[in-house]
Short mmCIF file of C-alpha atoms in Angstrom, two decimals:
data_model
loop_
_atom_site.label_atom_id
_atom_site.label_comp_id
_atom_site.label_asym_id
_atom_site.label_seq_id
_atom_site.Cartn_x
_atom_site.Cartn_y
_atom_site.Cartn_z
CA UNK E 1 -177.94 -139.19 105.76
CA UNK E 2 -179.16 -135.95 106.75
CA UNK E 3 -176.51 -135.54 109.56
CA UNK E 4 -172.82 -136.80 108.60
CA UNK E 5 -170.03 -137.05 111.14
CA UNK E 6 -171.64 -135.82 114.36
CA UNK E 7 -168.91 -134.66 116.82
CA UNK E 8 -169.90 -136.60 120.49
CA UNK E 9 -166.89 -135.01 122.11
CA UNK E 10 -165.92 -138.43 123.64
CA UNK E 11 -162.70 -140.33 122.69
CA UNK E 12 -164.04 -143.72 124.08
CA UNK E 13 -167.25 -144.91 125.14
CA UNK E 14 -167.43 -145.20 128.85
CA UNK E 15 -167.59 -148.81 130.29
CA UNK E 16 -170.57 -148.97 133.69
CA UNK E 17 -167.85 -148.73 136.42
CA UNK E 18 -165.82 -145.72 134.74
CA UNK E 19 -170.08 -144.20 134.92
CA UNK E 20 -171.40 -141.86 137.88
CA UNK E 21 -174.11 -143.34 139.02
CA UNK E 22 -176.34 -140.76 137.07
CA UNK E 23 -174.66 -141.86 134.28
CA UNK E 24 -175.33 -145.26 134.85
CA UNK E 25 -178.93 -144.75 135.47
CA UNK E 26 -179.21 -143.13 132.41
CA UNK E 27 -177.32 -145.81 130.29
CA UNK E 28 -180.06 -148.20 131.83
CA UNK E 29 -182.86 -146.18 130.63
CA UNK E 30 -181.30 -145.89 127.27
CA UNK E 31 -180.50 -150.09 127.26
CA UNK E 32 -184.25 -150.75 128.32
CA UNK E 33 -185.48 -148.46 125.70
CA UNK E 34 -187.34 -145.99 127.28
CA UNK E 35 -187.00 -142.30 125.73
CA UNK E 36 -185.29 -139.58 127.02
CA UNK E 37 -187.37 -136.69 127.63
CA UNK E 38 -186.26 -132.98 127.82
CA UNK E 39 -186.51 -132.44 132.08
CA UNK E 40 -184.66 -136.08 132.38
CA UNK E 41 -181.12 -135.85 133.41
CA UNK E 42 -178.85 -136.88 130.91
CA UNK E 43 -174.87 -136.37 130.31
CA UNK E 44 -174.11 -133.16 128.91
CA UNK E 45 -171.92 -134.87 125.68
CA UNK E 46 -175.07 -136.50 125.26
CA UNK E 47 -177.24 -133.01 124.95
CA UNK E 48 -174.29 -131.07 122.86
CA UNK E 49 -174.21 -134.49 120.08
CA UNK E 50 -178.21 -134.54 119.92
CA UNK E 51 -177.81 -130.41 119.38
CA UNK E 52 -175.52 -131.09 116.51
CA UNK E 53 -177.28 -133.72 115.23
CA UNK E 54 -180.69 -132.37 115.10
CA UNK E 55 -179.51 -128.65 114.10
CA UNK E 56 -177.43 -130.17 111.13
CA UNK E 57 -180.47 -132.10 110.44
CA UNK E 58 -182.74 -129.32 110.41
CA UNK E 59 -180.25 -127.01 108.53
CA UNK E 60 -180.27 -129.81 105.96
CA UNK E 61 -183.76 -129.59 105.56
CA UNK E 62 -183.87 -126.10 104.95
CA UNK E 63 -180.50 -125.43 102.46
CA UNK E 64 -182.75 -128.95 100.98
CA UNK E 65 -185.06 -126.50 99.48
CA UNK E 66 -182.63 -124.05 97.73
CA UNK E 67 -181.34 -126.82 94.66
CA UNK E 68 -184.88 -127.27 93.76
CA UNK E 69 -186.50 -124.36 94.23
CA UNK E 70 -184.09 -123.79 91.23
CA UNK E 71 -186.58 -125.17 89.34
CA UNK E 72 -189.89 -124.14 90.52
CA UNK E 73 -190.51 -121.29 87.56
CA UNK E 74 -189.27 -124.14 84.77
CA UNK E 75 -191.26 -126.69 85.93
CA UNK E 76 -192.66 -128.70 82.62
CA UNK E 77 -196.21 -128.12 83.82
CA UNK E 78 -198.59 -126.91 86.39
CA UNK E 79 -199.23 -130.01 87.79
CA UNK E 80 -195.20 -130.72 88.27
CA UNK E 81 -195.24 -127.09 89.50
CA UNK E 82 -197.32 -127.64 92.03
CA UNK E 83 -195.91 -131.11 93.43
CA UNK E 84 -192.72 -129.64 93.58
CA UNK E 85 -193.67 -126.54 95.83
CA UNK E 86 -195.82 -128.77 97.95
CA UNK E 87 -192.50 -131.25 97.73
CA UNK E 88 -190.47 -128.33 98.79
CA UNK E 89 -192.86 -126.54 101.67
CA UNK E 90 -193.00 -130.06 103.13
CA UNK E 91 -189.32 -129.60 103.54
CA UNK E 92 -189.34 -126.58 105.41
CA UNK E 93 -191.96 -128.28 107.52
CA UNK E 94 -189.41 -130.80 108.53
CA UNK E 95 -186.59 -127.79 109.11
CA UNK E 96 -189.12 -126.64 111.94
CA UNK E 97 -189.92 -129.68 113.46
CA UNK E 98 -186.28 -130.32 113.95
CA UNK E 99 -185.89 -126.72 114.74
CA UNK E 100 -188.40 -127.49 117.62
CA UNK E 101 -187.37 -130.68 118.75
CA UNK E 102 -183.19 -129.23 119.16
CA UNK E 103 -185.19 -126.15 121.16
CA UNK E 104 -186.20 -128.85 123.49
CA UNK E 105 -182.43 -129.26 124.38
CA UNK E 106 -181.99 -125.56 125.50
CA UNK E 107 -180.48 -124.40 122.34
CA UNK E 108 -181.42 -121.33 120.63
CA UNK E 109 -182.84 -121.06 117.23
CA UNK E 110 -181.02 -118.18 116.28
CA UNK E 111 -177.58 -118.89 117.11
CA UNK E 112 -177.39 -122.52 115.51
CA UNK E 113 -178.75 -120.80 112.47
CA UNK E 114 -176.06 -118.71 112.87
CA UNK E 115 -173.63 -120.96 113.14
CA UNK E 116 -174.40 -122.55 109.77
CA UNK E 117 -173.65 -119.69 108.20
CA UNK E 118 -170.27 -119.15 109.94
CA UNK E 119 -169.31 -122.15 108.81
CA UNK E 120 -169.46 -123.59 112.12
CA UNK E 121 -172.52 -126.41 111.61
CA UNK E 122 -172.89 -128.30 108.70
CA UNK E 123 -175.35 -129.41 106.79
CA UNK E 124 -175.78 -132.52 104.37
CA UNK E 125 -172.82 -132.65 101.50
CA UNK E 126 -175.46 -133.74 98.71
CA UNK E 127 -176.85 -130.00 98.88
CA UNK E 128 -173.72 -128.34 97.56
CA UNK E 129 -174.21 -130.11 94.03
CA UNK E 130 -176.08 -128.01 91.30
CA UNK E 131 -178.90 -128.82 89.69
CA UNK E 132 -178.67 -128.55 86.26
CA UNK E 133 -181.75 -130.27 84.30
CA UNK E 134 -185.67 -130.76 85.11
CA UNK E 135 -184.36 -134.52 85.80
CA UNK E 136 -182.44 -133.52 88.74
CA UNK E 137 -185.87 -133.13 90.47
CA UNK E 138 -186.88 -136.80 90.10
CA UNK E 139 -183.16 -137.63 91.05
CA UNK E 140 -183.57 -135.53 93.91
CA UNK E 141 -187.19 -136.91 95.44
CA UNK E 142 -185.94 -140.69 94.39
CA UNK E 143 -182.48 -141.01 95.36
CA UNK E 144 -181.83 -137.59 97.62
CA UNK E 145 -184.97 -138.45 99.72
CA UNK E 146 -184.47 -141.86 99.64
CA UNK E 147 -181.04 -142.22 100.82
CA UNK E 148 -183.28 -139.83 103.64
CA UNK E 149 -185.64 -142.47 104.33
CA UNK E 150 -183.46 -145.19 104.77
CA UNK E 151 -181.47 -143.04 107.43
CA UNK E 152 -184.49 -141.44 108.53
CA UNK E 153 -187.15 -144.43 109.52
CA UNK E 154 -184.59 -146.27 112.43
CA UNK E 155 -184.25 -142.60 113.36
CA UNK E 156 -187.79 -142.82 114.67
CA UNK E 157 -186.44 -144.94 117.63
CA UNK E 158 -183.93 -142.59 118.48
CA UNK E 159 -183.27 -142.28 122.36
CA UNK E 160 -184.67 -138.81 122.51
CA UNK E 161 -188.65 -138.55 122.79
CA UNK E 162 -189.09 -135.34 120.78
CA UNK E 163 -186.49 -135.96 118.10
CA UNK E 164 -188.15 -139.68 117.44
CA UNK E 165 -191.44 -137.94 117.72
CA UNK E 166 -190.25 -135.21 114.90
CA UNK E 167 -188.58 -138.37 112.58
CA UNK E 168 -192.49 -140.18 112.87
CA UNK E 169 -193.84 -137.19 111.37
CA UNK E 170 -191.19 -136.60 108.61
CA UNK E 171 -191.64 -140.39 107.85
CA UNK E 172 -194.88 -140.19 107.31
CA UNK E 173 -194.82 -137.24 104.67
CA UNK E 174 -191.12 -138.56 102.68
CA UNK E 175 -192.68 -141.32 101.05
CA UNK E 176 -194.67 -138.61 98.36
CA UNK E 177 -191.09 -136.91 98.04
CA UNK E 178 -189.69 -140.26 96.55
CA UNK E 179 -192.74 -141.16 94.53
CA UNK E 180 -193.12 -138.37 92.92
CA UNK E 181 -189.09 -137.99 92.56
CA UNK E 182 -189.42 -141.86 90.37
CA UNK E 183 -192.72 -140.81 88.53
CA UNK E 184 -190.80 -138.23 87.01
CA UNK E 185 -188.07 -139.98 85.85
CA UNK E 186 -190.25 -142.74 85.07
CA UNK E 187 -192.49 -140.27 83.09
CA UNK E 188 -189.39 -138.79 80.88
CA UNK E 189 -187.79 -143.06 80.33
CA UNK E 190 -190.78 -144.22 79.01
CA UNK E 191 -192.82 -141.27 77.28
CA UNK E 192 -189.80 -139.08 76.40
CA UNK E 193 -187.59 -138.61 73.10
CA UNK E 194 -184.11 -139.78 73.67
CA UNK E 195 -183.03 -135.96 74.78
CA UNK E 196 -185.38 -136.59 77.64
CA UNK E 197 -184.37 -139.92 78.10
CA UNK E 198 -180.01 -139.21 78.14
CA UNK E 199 -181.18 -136.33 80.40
CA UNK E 200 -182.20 -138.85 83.65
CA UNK E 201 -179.07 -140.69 83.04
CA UNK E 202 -176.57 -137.85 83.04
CA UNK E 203 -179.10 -136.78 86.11
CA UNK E 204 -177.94 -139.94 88.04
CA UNK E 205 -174.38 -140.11 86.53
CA UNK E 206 -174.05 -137.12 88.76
CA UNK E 207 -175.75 -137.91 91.85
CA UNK E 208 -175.12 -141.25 92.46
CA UNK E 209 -171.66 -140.92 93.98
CA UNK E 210 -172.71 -137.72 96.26
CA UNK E 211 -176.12 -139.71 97.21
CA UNK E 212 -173.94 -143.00 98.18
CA UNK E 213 -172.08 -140.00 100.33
CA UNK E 214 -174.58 -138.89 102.27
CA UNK E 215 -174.54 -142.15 104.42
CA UNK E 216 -171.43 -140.67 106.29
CA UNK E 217 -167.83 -142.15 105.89
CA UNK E 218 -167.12 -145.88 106.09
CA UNK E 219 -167.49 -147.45 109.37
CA UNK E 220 -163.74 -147.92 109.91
CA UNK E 221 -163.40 -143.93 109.38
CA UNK E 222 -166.32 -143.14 111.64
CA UNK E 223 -165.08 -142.79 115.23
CA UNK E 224 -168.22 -141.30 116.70
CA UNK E 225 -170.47 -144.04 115.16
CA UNK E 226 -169.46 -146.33 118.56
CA UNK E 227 -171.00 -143.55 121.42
CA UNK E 228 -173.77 -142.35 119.41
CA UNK E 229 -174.64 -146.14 119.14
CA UNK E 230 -174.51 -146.92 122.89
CA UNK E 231 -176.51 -143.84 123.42
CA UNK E 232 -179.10 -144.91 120.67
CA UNK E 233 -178.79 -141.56 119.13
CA UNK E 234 -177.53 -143.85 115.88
CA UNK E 235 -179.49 -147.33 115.51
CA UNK E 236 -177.31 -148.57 112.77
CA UNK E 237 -173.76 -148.07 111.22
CA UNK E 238 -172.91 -145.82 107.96
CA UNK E 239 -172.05 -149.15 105.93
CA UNK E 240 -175.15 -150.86 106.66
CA UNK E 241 -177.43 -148.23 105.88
CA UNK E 242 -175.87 -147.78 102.65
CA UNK E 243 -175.67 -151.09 102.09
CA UNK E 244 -179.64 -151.31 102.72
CA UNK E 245 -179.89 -148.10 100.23
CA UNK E 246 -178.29 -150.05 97.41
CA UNK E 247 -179.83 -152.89 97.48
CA UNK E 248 -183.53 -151.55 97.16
CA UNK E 249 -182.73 -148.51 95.05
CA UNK E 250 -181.00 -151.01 91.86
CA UNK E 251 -183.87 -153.06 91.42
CA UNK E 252 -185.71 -149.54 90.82
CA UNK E 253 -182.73 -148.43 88.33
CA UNK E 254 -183.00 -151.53 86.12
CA UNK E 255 -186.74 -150.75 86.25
CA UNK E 256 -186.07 -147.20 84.90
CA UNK E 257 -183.85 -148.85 82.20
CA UNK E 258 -181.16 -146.81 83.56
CA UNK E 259 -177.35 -147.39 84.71
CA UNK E 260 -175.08 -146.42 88.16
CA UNK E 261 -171.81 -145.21 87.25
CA UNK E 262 -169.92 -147.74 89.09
CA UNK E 263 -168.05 -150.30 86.68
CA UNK E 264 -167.80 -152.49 90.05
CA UNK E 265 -171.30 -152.66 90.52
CA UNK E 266 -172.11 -156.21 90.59
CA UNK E 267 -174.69 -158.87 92.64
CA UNK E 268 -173.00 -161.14 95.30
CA UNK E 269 -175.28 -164.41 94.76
CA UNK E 270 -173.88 -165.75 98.39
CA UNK E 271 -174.73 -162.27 100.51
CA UNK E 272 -177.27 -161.30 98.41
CA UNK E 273 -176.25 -158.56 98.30
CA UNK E 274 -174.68 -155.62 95.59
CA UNK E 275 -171.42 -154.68 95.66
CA UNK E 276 -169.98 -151.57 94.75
CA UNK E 277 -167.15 -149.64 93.62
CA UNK E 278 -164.88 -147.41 96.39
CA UNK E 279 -166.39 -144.36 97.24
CA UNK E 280 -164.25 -140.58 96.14
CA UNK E 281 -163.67 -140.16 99.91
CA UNK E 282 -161.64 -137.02 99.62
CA UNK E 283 -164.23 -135.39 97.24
CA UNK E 284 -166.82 -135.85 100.10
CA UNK E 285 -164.25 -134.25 103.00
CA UNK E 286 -163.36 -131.47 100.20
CA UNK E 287 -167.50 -130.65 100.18
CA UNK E 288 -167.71 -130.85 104.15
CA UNK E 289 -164.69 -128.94 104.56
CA UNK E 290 -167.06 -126.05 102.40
CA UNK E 291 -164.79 -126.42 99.07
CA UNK E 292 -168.29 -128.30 96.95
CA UNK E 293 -169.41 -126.82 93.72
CA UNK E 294 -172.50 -124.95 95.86
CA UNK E 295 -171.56 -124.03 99.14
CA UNK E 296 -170.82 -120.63 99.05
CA UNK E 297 -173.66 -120.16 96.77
CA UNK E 298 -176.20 -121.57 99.57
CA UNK E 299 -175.14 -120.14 102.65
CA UNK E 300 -175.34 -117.15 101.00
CA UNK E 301 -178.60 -117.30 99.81
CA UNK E 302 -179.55 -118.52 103.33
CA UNK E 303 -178.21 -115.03 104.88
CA UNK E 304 -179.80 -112.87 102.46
CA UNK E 305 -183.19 -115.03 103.38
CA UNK E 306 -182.57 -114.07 106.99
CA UNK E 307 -181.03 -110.20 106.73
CA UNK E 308 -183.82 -109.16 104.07
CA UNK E 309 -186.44 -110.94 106.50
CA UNK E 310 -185.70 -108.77 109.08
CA UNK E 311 -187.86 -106.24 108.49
CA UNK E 312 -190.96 -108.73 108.29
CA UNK E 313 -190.30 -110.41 111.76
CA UNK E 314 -189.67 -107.04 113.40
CA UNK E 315 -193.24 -105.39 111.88
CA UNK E 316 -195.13 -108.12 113.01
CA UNK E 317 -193.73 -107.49 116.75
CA UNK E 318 -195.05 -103.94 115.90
CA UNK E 319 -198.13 -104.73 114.49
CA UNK E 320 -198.67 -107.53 117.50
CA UNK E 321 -198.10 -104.95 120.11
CA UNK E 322 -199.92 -102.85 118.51
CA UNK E 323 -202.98 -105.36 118.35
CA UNK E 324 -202.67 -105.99 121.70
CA UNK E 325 -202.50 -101.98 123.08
CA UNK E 326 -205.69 -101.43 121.28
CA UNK E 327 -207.46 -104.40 122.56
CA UNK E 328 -206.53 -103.18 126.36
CA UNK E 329 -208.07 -99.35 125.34
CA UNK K 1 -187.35 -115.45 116.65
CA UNK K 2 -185.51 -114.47 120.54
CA UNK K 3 -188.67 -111.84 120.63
CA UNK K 4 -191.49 -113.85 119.64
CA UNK K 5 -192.92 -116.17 122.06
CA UNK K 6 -193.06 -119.69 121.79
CA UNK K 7 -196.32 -121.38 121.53
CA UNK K 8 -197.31 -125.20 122.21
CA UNK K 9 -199.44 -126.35 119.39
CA UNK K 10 -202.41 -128.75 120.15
CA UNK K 11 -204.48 -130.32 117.69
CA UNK K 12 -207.75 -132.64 116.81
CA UNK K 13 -208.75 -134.48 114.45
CA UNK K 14 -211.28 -135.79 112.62
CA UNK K 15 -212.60 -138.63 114.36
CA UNK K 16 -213.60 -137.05 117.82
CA UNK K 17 -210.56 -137.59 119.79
CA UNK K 18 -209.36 -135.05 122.71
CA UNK K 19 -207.15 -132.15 121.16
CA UNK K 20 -203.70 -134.02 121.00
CA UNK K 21 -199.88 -132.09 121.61
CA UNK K 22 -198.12 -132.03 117.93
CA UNK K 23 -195.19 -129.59 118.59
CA UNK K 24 -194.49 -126.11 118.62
CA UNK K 25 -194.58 -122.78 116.73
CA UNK K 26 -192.68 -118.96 117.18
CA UNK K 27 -194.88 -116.68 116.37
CA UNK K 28 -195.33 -112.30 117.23
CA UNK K 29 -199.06 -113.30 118.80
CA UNK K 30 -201.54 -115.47 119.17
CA UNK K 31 -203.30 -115.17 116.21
CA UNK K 32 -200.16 -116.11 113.85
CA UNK K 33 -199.29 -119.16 115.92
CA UNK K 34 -202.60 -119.84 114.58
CA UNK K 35 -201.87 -119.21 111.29
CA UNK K 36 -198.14 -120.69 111.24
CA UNK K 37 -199.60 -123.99 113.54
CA UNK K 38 -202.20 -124.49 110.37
CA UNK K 39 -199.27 -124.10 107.79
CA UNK K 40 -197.11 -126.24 109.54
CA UNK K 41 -198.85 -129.47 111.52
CA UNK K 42 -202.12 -129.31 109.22
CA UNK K 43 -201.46 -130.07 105.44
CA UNK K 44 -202.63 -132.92 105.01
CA UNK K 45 -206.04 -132.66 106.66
CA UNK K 46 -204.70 -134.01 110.19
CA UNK K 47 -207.27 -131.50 112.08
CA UNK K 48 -210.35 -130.17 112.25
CA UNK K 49 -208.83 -127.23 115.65
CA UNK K 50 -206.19 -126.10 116.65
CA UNK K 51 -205.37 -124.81 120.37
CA UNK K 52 -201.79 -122.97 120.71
CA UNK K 53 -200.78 -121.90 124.40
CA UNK K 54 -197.76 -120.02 125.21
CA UNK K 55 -195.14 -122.69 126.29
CA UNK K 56 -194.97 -120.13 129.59
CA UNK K 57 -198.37 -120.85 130.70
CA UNK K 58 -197.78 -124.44 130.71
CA UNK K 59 -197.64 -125.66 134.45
CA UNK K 60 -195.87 -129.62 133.91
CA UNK K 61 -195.03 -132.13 136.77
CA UNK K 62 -191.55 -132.24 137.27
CA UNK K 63 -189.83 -135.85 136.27
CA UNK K 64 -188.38 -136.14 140.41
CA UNK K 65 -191.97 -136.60 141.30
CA UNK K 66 -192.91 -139.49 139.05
CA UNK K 67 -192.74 -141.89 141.94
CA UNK K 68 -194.89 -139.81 144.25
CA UNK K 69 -197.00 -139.17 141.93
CA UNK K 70 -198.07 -141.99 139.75
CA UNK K 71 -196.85 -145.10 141.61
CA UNK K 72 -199.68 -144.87 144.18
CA UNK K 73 -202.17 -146.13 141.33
CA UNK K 74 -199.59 -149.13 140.85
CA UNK K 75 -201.33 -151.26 143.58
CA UNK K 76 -205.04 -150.68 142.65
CA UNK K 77 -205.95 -153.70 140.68
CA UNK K 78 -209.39 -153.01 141.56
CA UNK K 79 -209.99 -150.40 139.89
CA UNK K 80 -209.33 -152.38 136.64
CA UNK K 81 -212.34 -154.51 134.98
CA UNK K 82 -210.25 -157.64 134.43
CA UNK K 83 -209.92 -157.83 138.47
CA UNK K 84 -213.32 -159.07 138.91
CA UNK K 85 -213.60 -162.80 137.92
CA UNK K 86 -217.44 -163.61 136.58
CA UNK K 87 -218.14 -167.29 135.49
CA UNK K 88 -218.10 -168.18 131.59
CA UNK K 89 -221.95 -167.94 131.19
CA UNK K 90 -221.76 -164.19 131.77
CA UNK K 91 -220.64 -163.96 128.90
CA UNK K 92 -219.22 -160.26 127.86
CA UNK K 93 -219.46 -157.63 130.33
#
């Protein structure tokens, strides 16, 4: 997920007769599913969770681009050069429709950006890992973006108009981030020496775990899941997106030739579905908590991307205003 | 981005449809909401224009006046082609 462990503020979801009547009316609207919009009233726990939501979301989207812009001057080829940049502009894309969408809440741009770098907003765990060989970059678009996808496409019924509006669009431009993610690996299993070939599995030996992380904690250690359900922020629980993750992404891994990590990792004939092993809980609180192999490393590239900026915002006011003088002369 | 205006970003396609609302863009001026509008809602050949207005200039009707506003045009069935009833041998009309 691109948001893990939204804060909603509220210790217990409100039953109708502890609701104002505002309250009430807006539950209804919510139950019927009809969207929110941004003049509609609505609770204010229900504004701050979409503001961290979306801003962590967005903030995601934008750290997203450091690990593989890593590898943007040693891509293989031109071609793979170029599908990665468009893979990686398309990600700043999404930062700015999320970016939009959160303005649409009354939050400013600035100061959420700013509190990412304090420390204060999170963004996705799986973005503090390195990236360390070309195979990362099909890891990434396959597994990274997928995990994304299967969060991401309920996410387009979300309660709130323009954040469902800004998930249709992302939707509609992820599925290129994952195919291109599997041709690569596919590319180096079947055409590669066996260098290239132990390469994509030590690749997923080290993202599998973190990727299985970025659904969010188990559901029994997930006390916000319940109010951001009832307020359709959240369409389904941590578990059963995961759940839904592993069981289309292994059919893909046997197709690869490759292996999980996970010595449990075995098909359930009854549920149909695969089971898995238990999940390094404290490793993922250790990388939210800012103590991940990367996150020092990418908030402060983010900063330096925003103080050495400066200069270029600030001329074009000049150069605008300057526009603008001579066109009244 | 606190000093550069927000613009609405409005776009059309291809096919001939009305210029449709997409999102939004900061920008110094006009004429790089253009250019940031094209980067960021056109990459895969989803227009043909693009309009951006300030957000500022945009008058909207406010969500208390739904009722008064649009329910009036709840009761004219008339005004709808499937009120009329025309016998079978009409055929399509």
């Amino acid at each position: 997920m691109y948001a893990q462990m939204v804060e909603t503020g509220v210790k217990s979801v409100k039953t109708s007769t502890e609701m104002s009547s505002e309250e009430q009316a807006f539950q209804t609207r919510i139950d019927a599913d009809i969207k929110i919009e941004p003049k509609n009233w609505m609770p204010e726990a229900y504004r701050k969770t979409l503001i961290r939501q979306i801003s962590q979301h967005a903030h995601s989207e934008i750290v997203g681009m450091l690990p593989e812009g890593n590898w943007v001057t040693r891509a293989p080829t031109l071609k793979r050069k170029l599908q990665l940049m468009a893979k990686i502009q398309d990600e700043a894309g999404h930062g700015l429709y999320l970016y939009s969408a959160m303005e649409t809440l009354g939050a400013d741009r600035d100061d959420e950006v700013q509190k990412m770098h304090e420390g204060k907003a999170k963004y996705s765990s799986i973005f503090n890992y390195p990236t360390l060989n070309w195979a990362d970059m099909g890891t990434i678009g396959w597994l990274v973006d997928g995990a994304a996808i299967v969060n991401q496409v309920p996410l387009q019924r979300t309660s709130y108009g323009p954040y469902s509006r800004a998930m249709i669009r992302v939707c509609k431009e992820e599925s290129f981030h994952q195919r291109q993610g599997y041709e690569i690996l596919l590319h180096l299993m079947r055409e590669g020496n066996d260098a290239q070939k132990e390469m994509v599995q030590d690749s997923i030996n080290r993202f599998w775990w973190p990727v299985l992380m970025m659904f969010g904690p188990s559901d029994a250690n997930s006390p916000n899941s319940a109010q951001s359900m009832a307020w359709k922020i959240k369409r389904h629980s941590n578990d059963e997106l995961r759940q839904r993750f592993i069981d289309q992404t292994i059919p893909q891994l046997q197709i690869l030739g490759c292996t999980a990590p996970d010595p449990d990792l075995k098909f359930n004939e009854e549920t149909g579905h695969w089971e898995y092993g238990e999940i390094d809980w404290a490793e993922f609180f250790e990388v939210l908590k800012g103590n991940g192999p990367c996150n020092k490393e990418r908030v402060a590239k983010r900063k330096k991307a925003i103080d050495e900026g400066a200069w270029v915002r600030e001329a074009a006011v000049a150069y605008a205003n300057k526009k603008q003088q001579r066109n009244a002369a | 981005m606190a000093d550069w205006t927000l613009f609405e970003v409005f776009i059309r396609s291809k096919h001939g449809l009305n210029h449709k609302h997409v999102g939004s863009v900061h920008a110094a001026d006009s004429e790089m909401a253009i250019e940031n509008a094209r980067d960021l809602y056109t990459r895969r050949n989803e227009g043909v224009s693009i309009w951006v207005v300030p957000s500022a200039a945009i008058t909207a009707t406010a969500t208390d006046e739904k009722e008064a506003l649009f329910d009036p045009s709840d009761d004219k069935i008339y005004r709808h082609a499937g009120f009329y009833k025309l016998p079978d041998e009409v055929g399509h009309m």
